Amino acid sequence: MSIINNTELIDNTCAFGELCVSIPNRADVIIGQTCYLTVSLTADSNLISSIDSISIEADKNYLTVENRNNWAVSENKNFGSAVVLLHINNNLPSDTLIKYTVHAMSSTGYINGIKSLEIEYTTKKVDPTSFIALTANNEYIEPPTKDNPVGTGSSYVTYSGILLDYNNNPLRNIQVLVSSEHPGKIFSHDQSKTLVNIGTEPEDGKLSQKIMTHSQSSFDFFAINSDTHGNIKFRVYPVRDTSVRIDFDTQILNVTSVNYSASIYVFNAIRSSSFGPTAPKISGIQNGKVEKIPGAKGIEVHVSSYPGGKDTDSLIFFMQGFNQKDKPIQLKPIYRLDNITSLDTIPLYFTYDQLPLNKPMKFYYLVAPENQEYSYSMTEMFTYIGEQNDSSNEDVYDKVKVYTSRATLPIDVYSEENETFEWHGIILSMINSNKKPGKNAKGVTGLYVVIMGTNDQNNKNLPQLGSKGYLNVYIKTPTSRNTHKSYQFSLSTADSGKQTGHVIVNIPYCDINRAGPSFSKGLGTLSFDYYIENSDGSKTYSKKWTAKINTVLPNQAHDNNDGCDPL
């Protein structure tokens, strides 16, 4: 698809002097679909000037035709185009052949010098509740600092999706409308106010071609067709020195609903203001250092509410070193907010592998609203130091297994039913299944911790059966409690028919409730490890099991001990 003098030429493969349509011959169409069809012709100026209109001849039992945009001719009069709507009958069965003929008309009738175009489509059925998702490697891109035309420009984001019928078969050449949620973002009558350009995803060795955008009743959109495998692809080219956020919707016109599918964020990564919202806070940071927690998703970040914040805002996070040549690095993912009022309580995660090791960085985010001015937060400094190994734990046993209070005794320790893992975190509902509301909680079990043993002398990952030791429970929170308790255990005999055995240590509810978060430092941690007392008086430790913890009641008062002794 290419544009010359703002008039749309459908396909570069169209022969000179032959009519073309934007949905090619032998394409699929959806039962009930309305097709936004552009008819185009490139020919001698005399022939183009002789055309008054485009006529489509079709059986009304299959489709009806609605003229939308009249025949328009380019300034040099060597091509022109018109737009019609094809309404596919709702009552047709799948795999019905639909035929129509396109005629170029003069004021007196058919034009002999222009051959009529015969087109055939095949009807298909889709789930009307389905939506067309678009994906991109990264929806964020910086504005180019030089001209960035479609085709030869090097700065763009590629979006892709796939179209399937009711039986999950690919749909060929199906037309999809991609629109912006707000007018004026992808269509402008004034070329100088263009915010982005849309281009095709070309075959290898070819250049991207510009895709025309349209506006109908303040609905701004462009039309793309799937390929023979049902894939849809297009590029978004940002404009030089222009910042914008665009949210894209997709639909098959009059078949599927209009649904959000993707966004593009075009903003500078370098902070351009001295002041802004409060800096993001990294949970667990101590003296500017961030340690990797085994089993955790990554760093946990909290953002405080900021003036003018809206539910539709998006947050893009960056980090930047302190050397003059250090450029900002985007952290993924981009977070689209849903509820600005609960922003303070929502943890945001970024994987450890994105963080440079032992390099001081400043950390900040960009607020990307739907329409308002964007802004940058203040910065927090951090240094990621990776996982810090305890030198006393060089030859360590496997971690414990942890089961919630929902587990039914006796616990099948070889099953994951009701087992919780480090990345799950520990919340109140995991520990209070055995507690009766309003009753004394003393003696109530909150978690079950399983320590495995073996009678295999060659297995160095587990302690030997018959060993004795202590289970350590550590709770570290910034506000409510910081405790370390130990529970003695003994690994006695092997489980029936196995070389391994186990012991279950009951962790009291009152030892792990009331572990609350802090806004500035985030959630606390709950950790378990154990050690075996060796015959020579030494101790051999296990690896540490660590999870985030939040076990306070909603709006729990400081003097509410939840059936337990005061802290």
XYZ file of C-alpha atoms in Angstrom, residues 37-560:
524
model
C -13.269 -1.427 0.694
C -11.102 1.013 -1.222
C -11.238 0.803 -5.019
C -8.304 2.332 -6.906
C -7.057 2.823 -10.431
C -3.790 4.056 -11.937
C -4.113 5.042 -15.595
C -3.663 7.832 -18.146
C -5.056 11.144 -16.977
C -7.665 11.193 -19.740
C -9.023 7.836 -18.602
C -8.972 8.808 -14.928
C -10.792 12.065 -15.682
C -13.537 10.199 -17.523
C -14.576 8.359 -14.342
C -17.475 9.852 -12.391
C -18.060 7.011 -9.953
C -17.423 3.404 -9.008
C -20.254 0.895 -9.212
C -20.353 -2.541 -7.585
C -22.705 -5.169 -8.950
C -23.598 -7.929 -6.468
C -26.348 -10.345 -5.461
C -28.146 -8.708 -2.513
C -28.778 -12.140 -1.025
C -25.050 -12.275 -0.312
C -23.981 -8.684 0.274
C -25.200 -5.110 0.047
C -23.151 -2.105 -1.019
C -23.033 1.342 0.602
C -21.106 4.163 -1.054
C -18.939 5.954 1.500
C -16.360 8.199 -0.198
C -16.957 9.353 -3.751
C -14.403 8.983 -6.524
C -11.446 11.308 -5.833
C -8.642 12.102 -8.278
C -5.029 13.013 -7.505
C -3.580 16.390 -8.458
C -1.718 14.988 -11.454
C -4.855 13.036 -12.445
C -3.106 9.740 -13.071
C -4.909 7.814 -10.338
C -7.990 7.960 -8.151
C -9.906 6.051 -5.510
C -13.292 5.594 -3.862
C -14.498 3.883 -0.676
C -17.520 1.610 -0.359
C -18.840 -0.531 2.481
C -19.632 -4.169 1.728
C -22.163 -5.591 4.195
C -21.897 -9.393 4.258
C -25.247 -11.102 4.888
C -25.672 -12.339 8.481
C -27.533 -15.501 7.492
C -25.000 -17.102 5.177
C -23.432 -20.450 6.077
C -19.677 -20.897 6.322
C -17.682 -21.538 3.139
C -20.193 -19.730 0.933
C -18.696 -18.149 -2.207
C -19.555 -14.458 -2.594
C -19.012 -12.749 -5.933
C -19.213 -9.137 -7.045
C -18.079 -7.043 -10.006
C -16.485 -3.593 -9.887
C -17.222 -1.140 -12.724
C -15.760 2.272 -13.512
C -18.627 4.542 -14.550
C -18.829 7.734 -16.590
C -21.811 10.050 -16.710
C -23.241 7.943 -19.545
C -22.451 4.405 -18.387
C -19.638 1.845 -18.408
C -16.233 3.020 -19.617
C -15.044 0.760 -22.402
C -11.342 1.404 -21.810
C -11.445 0.028 -18.247
C -12.018 -3.676 -17.732
C -14.479 -4.562 -14.988
C -13.002 -6.426 -12.016
C -14.557 -9.684 -10.793
C -13.917 -10.604 -7.146
C -14.726 -13.744 -5.147
C -14.628 -14.183 -1.348
C -15.314 -17.143 0.980
C -17.383 -16.708 4.140
C -16.044 -17.831 7.519
C -17.356 -17.772 11.080
C -15.600 -16.424 14.172
C -16.501 -16.238 17.831
C -18.032 -12.746 18.196
C -16.769 -12.563 21.791
C -13.155 -13.062 20.743
C -10.723 -10.185 20.547
C -7.668 -9.542 18.408
C -4.576 -9.145 20.544
C -1.503 -7.335 19.274
C 1.968 -7.884 20.666
C 5.298 -6.102 20.309
C 8.769 -6.781 21.662
C 8.612 -3.406 23.394
C 5.856 -0.797 23.245
C 8.248 1.949 24.327
C 10.477 3.841 21.894
C 12.332 7.143 22.055
C 11.418 9.936 19.619
C 13.835 10.018 16.675
C 16.075 13.069 16.443
C 16.010 13.111 12.639
C 13.430 12.531 9.929
C 12.009 9.015 10.130
C 9.988 8.266 6.975
C 8.142 5.005 6.457
C 10.364 2.587 4.558
C 13.780 4.157 5.010
C 13.391 5.239 8.642
C 15.132 3.005 11.181
C 13.007 3.828 14.239
C 9.762 1.860 14.500
C 7.803 -0.690 16.546
C 6.360 -3.801 14.876
C 3.008 -5.148 16.093
C 1.657 -8.586 15.244
C -1.355 -10.794 15.889
C -3.160 -13.793 14.457
C -6.718 -14.352 13.228
C -8.416 -17.731 13.650
C -11.895 -18.955 12.771
C -14.306 -20.865 15.002
C -12.263 -24.046 14.467
C -8.900 -22.346 15.121
C -7.994 -22.352 11.440
C -6.111 -19.293 10.108
C -8.173 -16.670 8.281
C -6.723 -15.476 4.953
C -6.681 -11.796 4.029
C -9.309 -10.896 6.626
C -9.640 -7.147 7.104
C -9.051 -5.803 10.613
C -9.627 -2.199 11.649
C -7.026 -0.803 14.028
C -8.171 2.413 15.701
C -6.908 4.849 18.310
C -8.926 5.219 21.502
C -8.710 9.007 21.193
C -9.195 11.052 18.000
C -6.348 13.054 16.543
C -3.663 10.502 17.414
C -3.238 8.578 14.141
C -5.142 10.805 11.688
C -4.668 14.476 10.915
C -5.782 16.665 8.018
C -2.658 18.746 8.674
C 0.474 16.796 7.764
C 2.575 19.029 10.033
C 0.601 17.749 13.048
C 1.117 14.050 12.320
C 2.139 12.201 15.506
C 3.040 8.795 14.021
C 3.014 7.093 10.634
C 1.807 3.560 9.951
C 3.629 1.188 7.615
C 3.474 -2.372 6.353
C 5.778 -5.126 7.595
C 7.627 -5.877 4.341
C 9.039 -9.092 2.987
C 12.807 -9.499 3.183
C 14.608 -7.153 0.834
C 11.639 -4.832 0.390
C 10.745 -1.502 1.975
C 7.791 -0.827 4.231
C 4.961 1.025 2.485
C 2.846 3.706 4.117
C -0.661 2.724 5.220
C -3.340 5.372 4.861
C -5.256 6.312 8.013
C -8.907 7.345 7.868
C -11.417 9.235 9.971
C -15.159 8.545 9.975
C -17.323 10.476 12.465
C -14.268 11.160 14.703
C -13.338 7.459 14.569
C -9.693 7.345 13.473
C -8.434 4.047 12.079
C -6.521 2.161 9.444
C -7.308 -1.152 7.767
C -4.927 -4.087 7.448
C -5.361 -7.579 6.054
C -4.088 -10.858 7.448
C -1.750 -12.936 5.304
C -2.440 -16.458 4.036
C -1.486 -17.844 7.462
C -3.805 -15.522 9.397
C -1.017 -13.240 10.628
C -1.425 -9.476 10.831
C 1.575 -7.186 11.094
C 2.239 -3.474 10.843
C 4.796 -0.908 11.926
C 4.406 2.343 13.819
C 7.005 4.971 12.897
C 7.408 7.804 15.448
C 7.827 11.327 14.109
C 10.931 13.395 14.705
C 11.046 15.109 18.142
C 7.399 14.188 18.859
C 6.197 12.580 22.106
C 2.882 10.737 22.261
C 1.044 7.796 23.788
C -1.427 5.962 21.565
C -3.726 3.151 22.701
C -4.800 0.873 19.851
C -8.125 -0.948 19.575
C -8.917 -3.734 17.118
C -12.098 -5.116 15.605
C -13.604 -6.928 12.664
C -16.179 -4.315 11.736
C -19.702 -5.219 12.920
C -18.575 -8.707 14.030
C -16.355 -8.375 17.097
C -16.437 -5.683 19.749
C -13.913 -2.860 19.841
C -11.229 -4.037 22.267
C -7.980 -2.565 23.537
C -5.077 -4.481 22.000
C -1.785 -2.589 22.442
C -0.130 0.793 23.030
C 2.855 2.745 21.829
C 4.762 5.090 24.120
C 7.046 7.618 22.439
C 8.918 9.596 25.107
C 12.441 10.643 25.978
C 14.093 8.385 28.540
C 16.249 11.140 30.055
C 14.556 13.102 32.824
C 13.818 16.623 31.609
C 12.525 18.143 34.854
C 14.056 18.878 38.238
C 10.953 17.994 40.236
C 8.237 15.398 39.975
C 6.381 12.660 41.860
C 8.114 10.936 44.767
C 10.849 8.499 43.752
C 9.945 4.799 43.538
C 10.869 2.736 46.598
C 12.648 -0.626 46.365
C 11.576 -3.078 49.074
C 14.374 -4.467 51.200
C 16.951 -1.877 50.143
C 19.502 -1.315 52.907
C 22.064 1.458 52.805
C 21.431 1.818 49.087
C 22.158 -1.848 48.371
C 19.705 -4.347 46.885
C 20.312 -8.046 47.514
C 18.892 -10.891 45.458
C 16.403 -12.944 47.462
C 16.435 -16.639 46.463
C 13.120 -17.659 44.922
C 11.868 -14.084 44.519
C 10.555 -12.753 41.193
C 12.923 -9.833 41.287
C 13.032 -6.467 42.985
C 9.747 -5.329 44.462
C 8.940 -1.664 43.875
C 6.275 0.591 45.373
C 5.046 3.913 44.004
C 3.146 6.490 46.035
C 0.102 8.314 44.723
C 0.906 11.487 42.809
C -1.072 14.650 41.984
C -3.366 14.341 38.976
C -2.942 10.568 38.739
C -5.615 8.654 36.819
C -6.638 5.011 36.522
C -5.610 5.065 32.856
C -2.004 6.176 33.464
C 0.929 3.983 32.511
C 4.284 3.913 34.312
C 7.568 3.315 32.472
C 10.614 2.682 34.680
C 14.228 3.565 33.929
C 17.618 3.280 35.569
C 20.747 5.197 34.649
C 24.359 5.071 35.774
C 26.253 8.083 37.038
C 28.929 8.210 34.330
C 28.503 10.960 31.768
C 28.168 8.454 28.913
C 25.645 6.239 30.710
C 22.303 6.226 28.900
C 18.980 5.416 30.568
C 17.971 1.759 30.482
C 14.297 0.874 30.376
C 13.079 -1.737 32.846
C 10.313 -4.040 31.636
C 7.407 -4.458 31.892
C 5.460 -1.236 31.395
C 2.745 -1.036 34.059
C -0.763 0.074 33.019
C -2.634 1.218 36.114
C -6.189 0.126 36.823
C -6.934 1.781 40.153
C -4.948 4.869 41.109
C -6.428 4.879 44.630
C -4.726 1.559 45.477
C -1.401 2.425 43.843
C 0.367 2.683 47.214
C -0.391 -0.966 48.020
C 0.379 -2.569 44.658
C 3.808 -4.243 44.375
C 5.552 -3.874 41.006
C 8.240 -6.371 40.042
C 11.319 -6.224 37.802
C 13.455 -9.306 37.240
C 16.983 -9.369 38.627
C 18.549 -10.146 35.249
C 17.795 -6.583 34.107
C 19.980 -5.044 36.830
C 23.709 -4.403 36.380
C 25.796 -5.980 39.126
C 27.658 -3.746 41.592
C 27.024 -0.554 39.620
C 25.398 2.466 41.323
C 22.241 3.451 39.457
C 19.557 6.098 39.773
C 16.029 4.751 39.507
C 12.946 6.670 38.346
C 9.755 6.362 36.346
C 7.820 8.262 33.699
C 4.083 8.876 34.027
C 2.490 8.413 30.585
C -1.143 9.597 30.722
C -3.660 9.032 27.932
C -3.741 12.683 26.894
C -2.200 14.958 29.504
C 1.404 16.081 29.818
C 3.811 13.352 30.855
C 6.116 13.741 33.861
C 9.175 12.156 35.488
C 9.517 11.095 39.115
C 12.358 11.960 41.431
C 15.191 9.412 41.574
C 16.316 6.813 44.112
C 19.888 5.507 44.122
C 20.590 1.779 44.403
C 23.337 -0.746 43.793
C 22.410 -4.326 43.006
C 24.832 -6.692 44.772
C 23.350 -10.037 43.729
C 22.867 -13.024 46.023
C 24.980 -12.943 49.169
C 26.005 -16.438 50.277
C 26.444 -17.228 53.970
C 29.982 -18.587 54.414
C 28.758 -20.855 57.211
C 26.464 -22.631 54.762
C 28.932 -23.970 52.231
C 27.726 -27.600 52.452
C 24.002 -27.065 52.860
C 20.956 -29.299 52.826
C 17.883 -28.787 50.656
C 15.355 -26.145 51.677
C 12.334 -26.982 53.785
C 8.883 -27.485 52.275
C 6.105 -25.209 53.542
C 2.380 -26.024 53.619
C -0.432 -23.599 54.409
C -2.900 -24.007 57.253
C -5.396 -25.374 54.705
C -3.428 -28.646 54.548
C -5.204 -31.730 55.904
C -3.283 -33.977 58.286
C -1.539 -36.284 57.686
C 0.152 -34.242 54.962
C 1.305 -36.050 51.827
C 4.750 -34.472 51.659
C 5.322 -35.925 48.191
C 2.410 -33.880 46.818
C 2.257 -30.146 46.090
C -1.337 -29.846 47.294
C -1.502 -26.865 49.677
C 2.266 -26.433 49.414
C 3.326 -22.812 49.074
C 6.470 -21.621 47.363
C 8.782 -18.685 47.917
C 7.458 -16.659 44.989
C 3.878 -16.993 46.280
C 4.524 -14.933 49.396
C 2.661 -15.472 52.680
C -0.643 -13.697 53.323
C -3.170 -13.891 56.138
C -5.556 -16.324 54.408
C -2.729 -18.886 54.167
C -2.220 -19.049 57.942
C -5.658 -18.504 59.525
C -7.664 -21.546 58.356
C -7.407 -23.139 61.832
C -8.254 -19.939 63.724
C -11.795 -19.218 64.861
C -12.841 -15.543 64.581
C -12.826 -13.708 67.901
C -11.298 -16.669 69.761
C -7.937 -17.068 71.469
C -5.340 -18.065 68.878
C -2.844 -19.701 71.240
C -2.080 -23.236 70.113
C -3.402 -22.618 66.588
C -1.091 -23.755 63.778
C -0.407 -21.212 61.041
C 2.016 -23.108 58.779
C 3.410 -26.620 58.521
C 7.132 -26.860 57.759
C 8.472 -30.163 56.450
C 12.106 -31.239 56.829
C 13.123 -34.219 54.724
C 15.777 -36.799 55.644
C 17.328 -39.872 54.021
C 18.942 -43.193 54.908
C 21.054 -43.077 51.734
C 24.628 -42.435 52.835
C 25.495 -41.084 49.369
C 22.765 -38.429 49.411
C 24.447 -35.260 50.655
C 21.438 -33.029 49.940
C 19.406 -34.300 52.896
C 20.333 -34.959 56.533
C 20.518 -38.570 57.671
C 17.514 -40.121 59.379
C 18.057 -40.187 63.120
C 19.556 -36.689 63.074
C 18.429 -33.971 65.452
C 18.482 -30.253 64.975
C 16.659 -26.943 65.124
C 14.360 -25.149 62.685
C 14.906 -21.382 62.618
C 12.053 -18.989 61.838
C 13.008 -15.422 60.957
C 10.556 -12.578 60.450
C 11.866 -9.194 59.372
C 9.430 -6.346 58.817
C 10.027 -2.588 58.751
C 7.227 -1.817 61.229
C 5.460 -4.547 63.173
C 7.765 -7.365 64.180
C 11.320 -8.644 63.935
C 11.616 -12.064 65.501
C 13.812 -15.169 65.437
C 12.524 -18.370 66.979
C 13.831 -21.931 66.907
C 12.005 -25.271 67.139
C 13.732 -28.549 67.924
C 13.050 -31.558 65.714
C 14.178 -35.156 65.239
C 14.232 -37.141 62.007
C 13.323 -40.660 63.095
C 12.394 -43.299 60.515
C 11.903 -43.637 56.769
C 8.490 -43.279 55.177
C 6.872 -46.556 54.139
C 8.569 -48.072 51.100
C 10.973 -45.139 50.685
C 14.563 -44.219 51.462
C 13.413 -40.840 52.714
C 11.576 -39.743 55.811
C 10.299 -36.467 57.157
C 9.322 -34.496 60.193
C 6.645 -31.792 60.337
C 7.161 -28.752 62.541
C 3.994 -26.805 63.381
C 4.534 -23.044 63.265
C 2.145 -21.253 65.650
C -0.230 -18.719 64.142
C 0.805 -16.164 66.761
C 4.450 -16.419 65.668
C 3.750 -15.286 62.110
C 0.666 -13.047 62.211
C 0.814 -9.241 62.530
C 3.724 -9.019 60.052
C 2.787 -5.825 58.267
C 4.290 -3.779 55.415
C 5.618 -0.247 55.292
C 4.998 2.086 52.370
C 8.563 3.338 52.269
C 10.206 -0.088 52.597
C 7.492 -2.436 51.369
C 6.772 -5.938 52.592
C 8.775 -7.834 55.165
C 10.215 -11.334 54.779
C 9.613 -14.719 56.383
C 12.537 -17.171 56.259
C 13.099 -20.765 57.342
C 16.328 -22.704 57.630
C 17.504 -25.516 59.875
C 20.707 -27.006 61.136
C 21.745 -30.486 62.166
C 23.905 -30.964 65.259
C 26.790 -33.201 64.234
C 28.543 -35.631 66.603
C 31.690 -33.474 66.628
C 29.742 -30.468 67.891
C 29.617 -28.711 64.508
C 26.443 -27.690 62.727
C 25.410 -28.254 59.121
C 22.839 -25.805 57.787
C 20.168 -25.973 55.127
C 19.557 -23.498 52.367
C 17.212 -20.698 53.360
C 13.559 -20.596 52.271
C 12.452 -16.926 52.024
C 9.170 -15.297 51.015
C 7.504 -11.910 51.310
C 4.956 -11.682 54.124
C 1.868 -9.585 54.879
C -0.291 -11.100 57.626
C -2.116 -8.115 59.087
C -5.867 -7.690 59.060
C -7.294 -4.910 56.872
C -6.998 -1.640 58.840
C -5.722 -3.585 61.869
C -5.068 -1.320 64.854
C -1.667 -1.455 66.546
C -3.217 -2.718 69.789
C -5.244 -5.456 68.064
